XYZ file of N, CA and C in Angstrom:
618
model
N 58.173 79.744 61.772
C 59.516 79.225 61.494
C 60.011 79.732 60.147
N 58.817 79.333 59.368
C 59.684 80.105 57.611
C 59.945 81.700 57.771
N 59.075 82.709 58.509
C 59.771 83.999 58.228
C 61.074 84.032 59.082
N 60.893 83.240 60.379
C 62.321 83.386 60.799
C 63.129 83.376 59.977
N 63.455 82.129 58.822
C 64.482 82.170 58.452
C 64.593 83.015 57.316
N 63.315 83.102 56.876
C 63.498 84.771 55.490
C 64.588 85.771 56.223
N 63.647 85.995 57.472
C 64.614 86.823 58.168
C 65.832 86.886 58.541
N 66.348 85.867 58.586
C 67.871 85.539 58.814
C 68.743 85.563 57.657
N 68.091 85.354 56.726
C 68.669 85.471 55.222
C 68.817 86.682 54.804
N 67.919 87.732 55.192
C 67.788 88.887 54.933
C 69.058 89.851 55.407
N 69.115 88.837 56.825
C 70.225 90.016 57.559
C 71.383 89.189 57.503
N 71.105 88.555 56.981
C 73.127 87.751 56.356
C 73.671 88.622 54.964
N 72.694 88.692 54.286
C 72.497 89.541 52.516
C 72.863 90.972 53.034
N 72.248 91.258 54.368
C 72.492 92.708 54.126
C 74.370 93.113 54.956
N 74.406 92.424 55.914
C 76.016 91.789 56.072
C 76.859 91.798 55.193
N 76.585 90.878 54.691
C 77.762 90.717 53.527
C 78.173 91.995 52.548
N 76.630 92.675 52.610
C 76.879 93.808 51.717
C 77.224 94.886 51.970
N 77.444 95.421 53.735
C 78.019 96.451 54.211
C 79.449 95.556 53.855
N 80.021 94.845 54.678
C 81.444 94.610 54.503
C 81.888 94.783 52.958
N 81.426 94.308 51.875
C 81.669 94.159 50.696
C 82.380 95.960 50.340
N 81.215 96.927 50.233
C 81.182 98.048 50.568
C 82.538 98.513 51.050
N 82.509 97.928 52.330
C 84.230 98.650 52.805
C 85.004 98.082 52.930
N 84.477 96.692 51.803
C 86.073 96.231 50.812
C 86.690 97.126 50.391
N 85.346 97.160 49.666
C 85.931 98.049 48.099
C 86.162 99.525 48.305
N 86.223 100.253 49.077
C 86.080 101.392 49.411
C 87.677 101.328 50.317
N 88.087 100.218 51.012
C 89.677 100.284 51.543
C 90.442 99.933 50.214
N 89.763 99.214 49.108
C 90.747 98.596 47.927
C 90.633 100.433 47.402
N 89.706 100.604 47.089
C 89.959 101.886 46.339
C 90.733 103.305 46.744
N 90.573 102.570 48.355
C 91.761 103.957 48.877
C 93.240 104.098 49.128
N 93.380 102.587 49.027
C 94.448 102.046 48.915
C 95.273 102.384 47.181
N 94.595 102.177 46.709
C 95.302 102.227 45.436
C 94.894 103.640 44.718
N 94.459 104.825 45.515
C 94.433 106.001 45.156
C 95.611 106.302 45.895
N 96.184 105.460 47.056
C 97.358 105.746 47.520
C 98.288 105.702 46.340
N 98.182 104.461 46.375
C 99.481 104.196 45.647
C 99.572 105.118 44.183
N 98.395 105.451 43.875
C 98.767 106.186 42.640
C 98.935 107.946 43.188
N 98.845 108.161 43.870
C 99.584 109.724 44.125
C 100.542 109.262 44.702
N 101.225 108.383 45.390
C 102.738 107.909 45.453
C 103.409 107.802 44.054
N 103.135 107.536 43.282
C 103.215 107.146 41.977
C 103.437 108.564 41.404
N 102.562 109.439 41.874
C 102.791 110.960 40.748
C 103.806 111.740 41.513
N 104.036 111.410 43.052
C 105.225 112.000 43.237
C 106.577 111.893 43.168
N 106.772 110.653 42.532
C 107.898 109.808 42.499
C 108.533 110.725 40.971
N 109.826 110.609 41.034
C 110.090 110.688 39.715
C 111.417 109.433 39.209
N 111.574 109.887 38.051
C 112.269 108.918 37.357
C 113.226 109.388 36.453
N 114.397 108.648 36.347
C 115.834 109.184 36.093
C 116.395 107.861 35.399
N 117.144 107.763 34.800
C 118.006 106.623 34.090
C 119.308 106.297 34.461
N 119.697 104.968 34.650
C 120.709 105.005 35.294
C 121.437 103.334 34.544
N 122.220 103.620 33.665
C 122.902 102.493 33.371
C 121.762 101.596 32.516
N 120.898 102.836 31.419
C 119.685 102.472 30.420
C 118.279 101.440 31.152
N 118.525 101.770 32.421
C 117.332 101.245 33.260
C 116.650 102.604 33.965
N 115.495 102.438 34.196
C 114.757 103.380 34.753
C 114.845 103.157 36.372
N 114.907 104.203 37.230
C 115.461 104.492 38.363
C 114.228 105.542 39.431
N 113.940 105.335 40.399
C 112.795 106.763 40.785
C 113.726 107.262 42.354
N 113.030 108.499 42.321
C 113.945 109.590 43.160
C 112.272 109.102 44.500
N 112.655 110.111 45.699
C 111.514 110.173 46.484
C 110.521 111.458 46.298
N 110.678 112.093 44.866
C 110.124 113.099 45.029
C 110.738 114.064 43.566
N 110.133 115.549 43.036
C 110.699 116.021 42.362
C 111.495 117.280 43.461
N 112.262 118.030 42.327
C 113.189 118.763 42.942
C 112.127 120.109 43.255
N 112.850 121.046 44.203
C 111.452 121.989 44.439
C 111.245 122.690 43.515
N 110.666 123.527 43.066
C 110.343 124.540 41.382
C 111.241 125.683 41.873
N 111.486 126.423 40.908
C 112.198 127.708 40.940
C 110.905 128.636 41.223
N 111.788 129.517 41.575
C 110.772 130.687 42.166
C 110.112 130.429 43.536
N 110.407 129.440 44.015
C 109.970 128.902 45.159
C 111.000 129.146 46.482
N 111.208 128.931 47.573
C 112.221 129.213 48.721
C 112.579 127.743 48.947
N 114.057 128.319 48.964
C 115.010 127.380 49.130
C 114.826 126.212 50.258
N 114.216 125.143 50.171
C 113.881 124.519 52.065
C 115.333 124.284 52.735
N 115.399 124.096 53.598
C 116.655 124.732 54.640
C 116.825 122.951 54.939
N 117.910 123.242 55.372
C 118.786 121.654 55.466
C 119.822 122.390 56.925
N 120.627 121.057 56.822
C 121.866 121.241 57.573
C 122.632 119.662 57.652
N 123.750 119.666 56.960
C 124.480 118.767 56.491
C 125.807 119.058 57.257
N 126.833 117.741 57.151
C 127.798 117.362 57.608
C 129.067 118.286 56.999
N 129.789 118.737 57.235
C 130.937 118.888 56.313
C 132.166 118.313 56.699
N 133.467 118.098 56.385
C 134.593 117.309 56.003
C 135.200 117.503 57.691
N 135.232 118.007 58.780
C 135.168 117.626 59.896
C 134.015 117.418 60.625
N 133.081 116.974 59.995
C 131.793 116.498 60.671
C 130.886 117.669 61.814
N 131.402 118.952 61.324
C 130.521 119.900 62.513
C 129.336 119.931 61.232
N 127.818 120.976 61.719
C 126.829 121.053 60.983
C 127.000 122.078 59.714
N 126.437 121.876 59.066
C 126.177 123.330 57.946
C 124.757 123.134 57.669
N 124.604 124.952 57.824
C 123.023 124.712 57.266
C 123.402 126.147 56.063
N 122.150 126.009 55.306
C 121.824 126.550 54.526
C 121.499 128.512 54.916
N 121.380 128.531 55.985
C 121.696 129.733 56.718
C 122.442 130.393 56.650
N 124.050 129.338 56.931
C 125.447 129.697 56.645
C 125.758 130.182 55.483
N 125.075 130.246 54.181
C 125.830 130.608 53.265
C 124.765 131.981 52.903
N 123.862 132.588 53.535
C 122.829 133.295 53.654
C 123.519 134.626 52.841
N 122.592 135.630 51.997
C 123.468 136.529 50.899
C 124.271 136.414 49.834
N 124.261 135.114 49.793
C 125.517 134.139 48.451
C 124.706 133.235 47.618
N 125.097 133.796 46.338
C 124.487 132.929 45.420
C 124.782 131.038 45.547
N 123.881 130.653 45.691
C 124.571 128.939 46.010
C 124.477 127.775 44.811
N 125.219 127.268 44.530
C 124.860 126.280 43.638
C 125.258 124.608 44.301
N 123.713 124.256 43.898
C 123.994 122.548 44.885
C 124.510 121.995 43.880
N 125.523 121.090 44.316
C 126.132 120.207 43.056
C 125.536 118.776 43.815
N 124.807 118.332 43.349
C 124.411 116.715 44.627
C 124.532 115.532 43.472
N 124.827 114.572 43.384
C 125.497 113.740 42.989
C 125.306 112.328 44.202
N 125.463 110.842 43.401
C 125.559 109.899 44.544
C 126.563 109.330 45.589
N 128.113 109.737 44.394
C 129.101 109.596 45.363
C 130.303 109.774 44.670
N 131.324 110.885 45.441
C 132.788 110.982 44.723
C 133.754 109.964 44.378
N 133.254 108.493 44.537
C 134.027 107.890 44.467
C 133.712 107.227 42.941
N 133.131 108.018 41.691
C 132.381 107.219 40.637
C 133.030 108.283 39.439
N 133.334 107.997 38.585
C 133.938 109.228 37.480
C 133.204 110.271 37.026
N 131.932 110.173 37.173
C 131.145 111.286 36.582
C 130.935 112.333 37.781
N 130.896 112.103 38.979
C 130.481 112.925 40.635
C 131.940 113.436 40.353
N 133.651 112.673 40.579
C 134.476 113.522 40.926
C 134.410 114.455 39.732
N 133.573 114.225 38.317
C 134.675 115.102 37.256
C 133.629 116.247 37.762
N 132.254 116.216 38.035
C 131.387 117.383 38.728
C 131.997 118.580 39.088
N 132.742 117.653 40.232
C 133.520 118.308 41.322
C 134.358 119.559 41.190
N 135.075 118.881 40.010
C 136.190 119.422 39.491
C 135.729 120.852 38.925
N 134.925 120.197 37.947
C 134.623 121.012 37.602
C 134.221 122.147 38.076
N 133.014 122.704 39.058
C 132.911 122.942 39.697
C 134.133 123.795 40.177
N 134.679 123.094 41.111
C 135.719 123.820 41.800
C 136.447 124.771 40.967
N 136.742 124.473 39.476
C 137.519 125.348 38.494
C 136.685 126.473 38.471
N 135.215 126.169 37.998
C 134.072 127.569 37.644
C 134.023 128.219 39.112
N 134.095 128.056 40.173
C 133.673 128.521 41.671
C 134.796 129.838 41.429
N 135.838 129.460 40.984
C 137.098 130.596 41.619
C 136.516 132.526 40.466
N 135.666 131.908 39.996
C 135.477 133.110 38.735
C 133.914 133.035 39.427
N 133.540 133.011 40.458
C 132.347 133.632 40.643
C 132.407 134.423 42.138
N 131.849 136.063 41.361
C 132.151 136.391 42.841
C 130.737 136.383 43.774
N 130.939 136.512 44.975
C 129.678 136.374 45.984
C 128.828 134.925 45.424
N 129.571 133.471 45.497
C 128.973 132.719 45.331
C 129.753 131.535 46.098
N 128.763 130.482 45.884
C 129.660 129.395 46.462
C 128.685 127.834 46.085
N 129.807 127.069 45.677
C 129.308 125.552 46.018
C 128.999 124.643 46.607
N 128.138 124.068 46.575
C 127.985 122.678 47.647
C 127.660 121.766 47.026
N 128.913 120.511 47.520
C 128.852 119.901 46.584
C 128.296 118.727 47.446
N 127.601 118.057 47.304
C 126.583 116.998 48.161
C 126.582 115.757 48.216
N 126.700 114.893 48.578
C 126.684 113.406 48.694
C 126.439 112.979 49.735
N 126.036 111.557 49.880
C 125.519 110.561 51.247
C 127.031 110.072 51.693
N 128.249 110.353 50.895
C 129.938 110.037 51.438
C 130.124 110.181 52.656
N 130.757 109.722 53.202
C 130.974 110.045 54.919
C 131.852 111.042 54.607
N 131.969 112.369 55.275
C 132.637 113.058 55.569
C 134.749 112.869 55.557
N 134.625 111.735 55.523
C 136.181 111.559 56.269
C 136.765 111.281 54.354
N 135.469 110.752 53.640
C 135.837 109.897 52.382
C 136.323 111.624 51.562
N 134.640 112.694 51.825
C 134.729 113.657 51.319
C 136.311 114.442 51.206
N 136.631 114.746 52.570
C 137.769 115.153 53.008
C 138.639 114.471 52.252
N 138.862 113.059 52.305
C 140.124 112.702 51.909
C 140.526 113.113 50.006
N 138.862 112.780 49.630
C 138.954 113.246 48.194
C 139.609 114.315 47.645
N 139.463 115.480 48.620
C 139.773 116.550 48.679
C 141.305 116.797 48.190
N 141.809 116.559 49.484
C 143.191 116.163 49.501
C 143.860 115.693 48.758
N 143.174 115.003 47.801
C 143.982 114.053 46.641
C 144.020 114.613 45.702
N 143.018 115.528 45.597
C 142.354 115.941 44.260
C 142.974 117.462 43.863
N 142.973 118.279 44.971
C 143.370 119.282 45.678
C 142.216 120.372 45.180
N 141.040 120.368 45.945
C 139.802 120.613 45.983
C 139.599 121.896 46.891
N 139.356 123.188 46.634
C 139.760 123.929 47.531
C 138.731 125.128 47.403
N 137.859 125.184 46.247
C 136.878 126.142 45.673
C 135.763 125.733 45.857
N 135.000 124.748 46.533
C 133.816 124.614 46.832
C 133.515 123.935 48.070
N 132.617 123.197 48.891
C 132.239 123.219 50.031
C 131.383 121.508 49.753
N 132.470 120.684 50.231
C 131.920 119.495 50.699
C 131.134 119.487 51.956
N 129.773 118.822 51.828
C 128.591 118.410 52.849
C 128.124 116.998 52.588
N 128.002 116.223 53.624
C 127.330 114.658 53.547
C 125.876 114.840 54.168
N 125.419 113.708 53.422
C 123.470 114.281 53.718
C 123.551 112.594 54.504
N 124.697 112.121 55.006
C 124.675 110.769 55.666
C 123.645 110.728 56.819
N 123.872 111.871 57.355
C 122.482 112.083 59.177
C 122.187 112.837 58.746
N 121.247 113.266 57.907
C 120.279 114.336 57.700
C 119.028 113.746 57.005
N 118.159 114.361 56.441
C 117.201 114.068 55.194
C 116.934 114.713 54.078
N 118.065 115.584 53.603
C 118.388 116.529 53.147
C 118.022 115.283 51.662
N 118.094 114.182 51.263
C 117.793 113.647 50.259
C 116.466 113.586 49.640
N 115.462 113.452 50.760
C 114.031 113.431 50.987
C 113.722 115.214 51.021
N 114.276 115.858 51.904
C 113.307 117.201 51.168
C 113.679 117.571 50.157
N 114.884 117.396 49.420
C 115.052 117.888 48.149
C 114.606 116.919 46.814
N 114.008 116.210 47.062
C 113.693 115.004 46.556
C 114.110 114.486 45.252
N 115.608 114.002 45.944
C 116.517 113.581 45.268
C 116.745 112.199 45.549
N 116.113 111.509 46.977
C 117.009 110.072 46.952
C 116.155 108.949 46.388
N 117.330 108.133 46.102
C 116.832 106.911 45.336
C 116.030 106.153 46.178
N 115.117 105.163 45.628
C 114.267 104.813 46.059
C 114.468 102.824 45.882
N 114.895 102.812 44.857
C 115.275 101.539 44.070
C 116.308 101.112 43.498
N 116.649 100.530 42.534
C 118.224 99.782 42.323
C 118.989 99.832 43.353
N 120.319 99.356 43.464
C 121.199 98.597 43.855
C 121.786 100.127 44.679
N 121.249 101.161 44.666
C 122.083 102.534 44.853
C 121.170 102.785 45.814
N 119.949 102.526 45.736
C 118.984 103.090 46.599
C 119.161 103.579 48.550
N 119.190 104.744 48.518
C 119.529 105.369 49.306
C 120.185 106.736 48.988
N 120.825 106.463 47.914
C 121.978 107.732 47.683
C 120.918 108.347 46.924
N 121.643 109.996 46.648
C 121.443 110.846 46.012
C 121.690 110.520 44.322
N 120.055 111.553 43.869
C 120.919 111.360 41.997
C 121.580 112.540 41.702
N 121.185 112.939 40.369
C 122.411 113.726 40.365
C 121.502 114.821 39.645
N 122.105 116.066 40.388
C 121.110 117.041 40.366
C 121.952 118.543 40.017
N 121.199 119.367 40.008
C 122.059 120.769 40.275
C 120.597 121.787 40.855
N 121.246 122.529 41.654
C 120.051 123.697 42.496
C 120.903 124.574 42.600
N 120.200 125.801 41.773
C 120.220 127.581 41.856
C 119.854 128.199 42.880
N 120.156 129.231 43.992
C 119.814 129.484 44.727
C 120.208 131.052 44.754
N 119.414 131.888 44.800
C 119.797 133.060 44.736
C 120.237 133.990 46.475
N 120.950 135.066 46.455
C 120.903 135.440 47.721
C 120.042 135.388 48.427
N 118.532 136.169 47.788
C 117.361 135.840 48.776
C 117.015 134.919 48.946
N 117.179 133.688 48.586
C 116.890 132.234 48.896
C 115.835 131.742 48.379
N 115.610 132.508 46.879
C 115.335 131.816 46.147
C 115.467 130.589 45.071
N 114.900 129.747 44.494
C 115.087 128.910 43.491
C 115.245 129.449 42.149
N 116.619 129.617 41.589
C 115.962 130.468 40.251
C 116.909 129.394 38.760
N 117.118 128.096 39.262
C 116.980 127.165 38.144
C 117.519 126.194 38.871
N 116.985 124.514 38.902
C 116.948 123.882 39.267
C 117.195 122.178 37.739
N 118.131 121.261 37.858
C 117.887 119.806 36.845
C 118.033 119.325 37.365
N 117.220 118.081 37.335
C 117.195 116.752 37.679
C 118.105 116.445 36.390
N 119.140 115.612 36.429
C 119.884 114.979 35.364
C 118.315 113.907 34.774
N 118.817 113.695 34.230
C 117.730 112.661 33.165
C 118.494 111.117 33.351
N 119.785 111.091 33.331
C 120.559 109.824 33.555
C 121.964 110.145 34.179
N 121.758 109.469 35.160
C 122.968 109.903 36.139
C 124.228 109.719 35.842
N 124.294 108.823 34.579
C 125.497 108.721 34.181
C 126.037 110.048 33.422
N 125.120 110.751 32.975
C 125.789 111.861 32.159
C 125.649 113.233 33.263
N 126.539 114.482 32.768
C 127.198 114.999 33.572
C 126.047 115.898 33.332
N 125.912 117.268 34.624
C 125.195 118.512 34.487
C 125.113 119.286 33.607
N 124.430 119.995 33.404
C 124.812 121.400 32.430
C 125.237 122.586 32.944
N 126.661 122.184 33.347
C 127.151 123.689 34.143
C 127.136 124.872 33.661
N 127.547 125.241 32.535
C 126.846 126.736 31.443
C 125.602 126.836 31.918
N 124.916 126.542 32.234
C 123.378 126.700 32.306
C 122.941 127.264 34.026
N 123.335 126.484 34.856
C 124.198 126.620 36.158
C 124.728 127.801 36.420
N 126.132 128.110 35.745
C 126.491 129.331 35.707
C 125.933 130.681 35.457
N 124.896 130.091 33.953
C 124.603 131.276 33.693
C 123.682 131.841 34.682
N 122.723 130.934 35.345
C 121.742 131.237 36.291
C 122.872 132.086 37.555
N 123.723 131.661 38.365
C 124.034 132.277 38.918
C 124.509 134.080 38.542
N 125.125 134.044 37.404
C 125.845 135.446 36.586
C 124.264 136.104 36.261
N 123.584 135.817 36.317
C 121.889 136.069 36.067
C 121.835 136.879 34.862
């Protein structure tokens, strides 16, 4: 009777200690998750609070990843379409905020003095909002696209993840050369402040 129960003790001790084991071994894989979630995330400022994107933007020197977005009558555009043309992404969270339309503008003024190039200017806006902006604004030098049905936020890893915005795009700029390369790429640092279009430019004028 007594080794029985040595024995039963033995194999309860050794129980407990496999499961224990692949406690700690799901806790530890779990939170190796979360910390390479953590290193891919990035972070941006937004109204002196810290803000994270789903990702960083792709590196220069790298190929352009291919999309296909909405434009202002809702047919597709892909990144195909503008194939041989220097491209500059203007992506931003939404034209309806003072710092995205003055982008725009801007933008649209520098577009008319570049030759073999073109803009895209990007937002999660519905198409109809894009368009109408247009119209008001009288917007005519660059190339409104909505990333509303696409994931064009996630491969460029630009969309928000958190605050009150989360979903939209931050505010970015992407170089794209004819061959479809990356050849300068910013994450704004705080979305409230505007791009560095000189910098932008100059990359395109190479």
């Amino acid at each position: 009777m007594f080794s029985k129960l040595i024995y039963s003790a033995v194999l309860l001790f050794a129980l407990s200690s496999c499961n224990k084991t692949s406690t700690d071994k799901t806790v530890a894989a779990t939170s190796t998750d979360s910390t390479a979630n953590m290193k891919s995330e990035n972070s941006v400022l937004m109204g002196g609070k810290t803000v994270h994107t789903v990702g960083k933007l792709p590196a220069t020197g790298t190929e352009a990843p291919a999309f296909t977005l909405a434009d202002v009558e809702m047919g597709d555009k892909t990144l195909d379409d503008f194939k041989g043309k220097s491209i500059i992404l203007n992506i931003f969270p939404s034209v309806d905020t003072g710092v995205c339309s003055a982008s725009v503008r801007k933008f649209n003024k520098e577009a008319a003095n570049l030759p073999n190039a073109v803009v895209l200017c990007i937002s999660k806006d519905l198409p109809l909002a894009q368009k109408r902006f247009c119209g008001a604004e009288g917007i005519k030098n660059v190339v409104m696209l909505s990333d509303y049905r696409s994931d064009f936020g996630k491969t460029y890893g630009v969309q928000l993840t958190d605050s009150p915005m989360r979903g939209l795009l931050s505010r970015a700029v992407v170089v794209i050369n004819p061959e479809g390369k990356i050849v300068y790429e910013e994450q704004v640092s705080d979305i409230s402040h505007e791009p560095n279009y000189e910098a932008a430019i100059k990359a395109v004028k190479g």
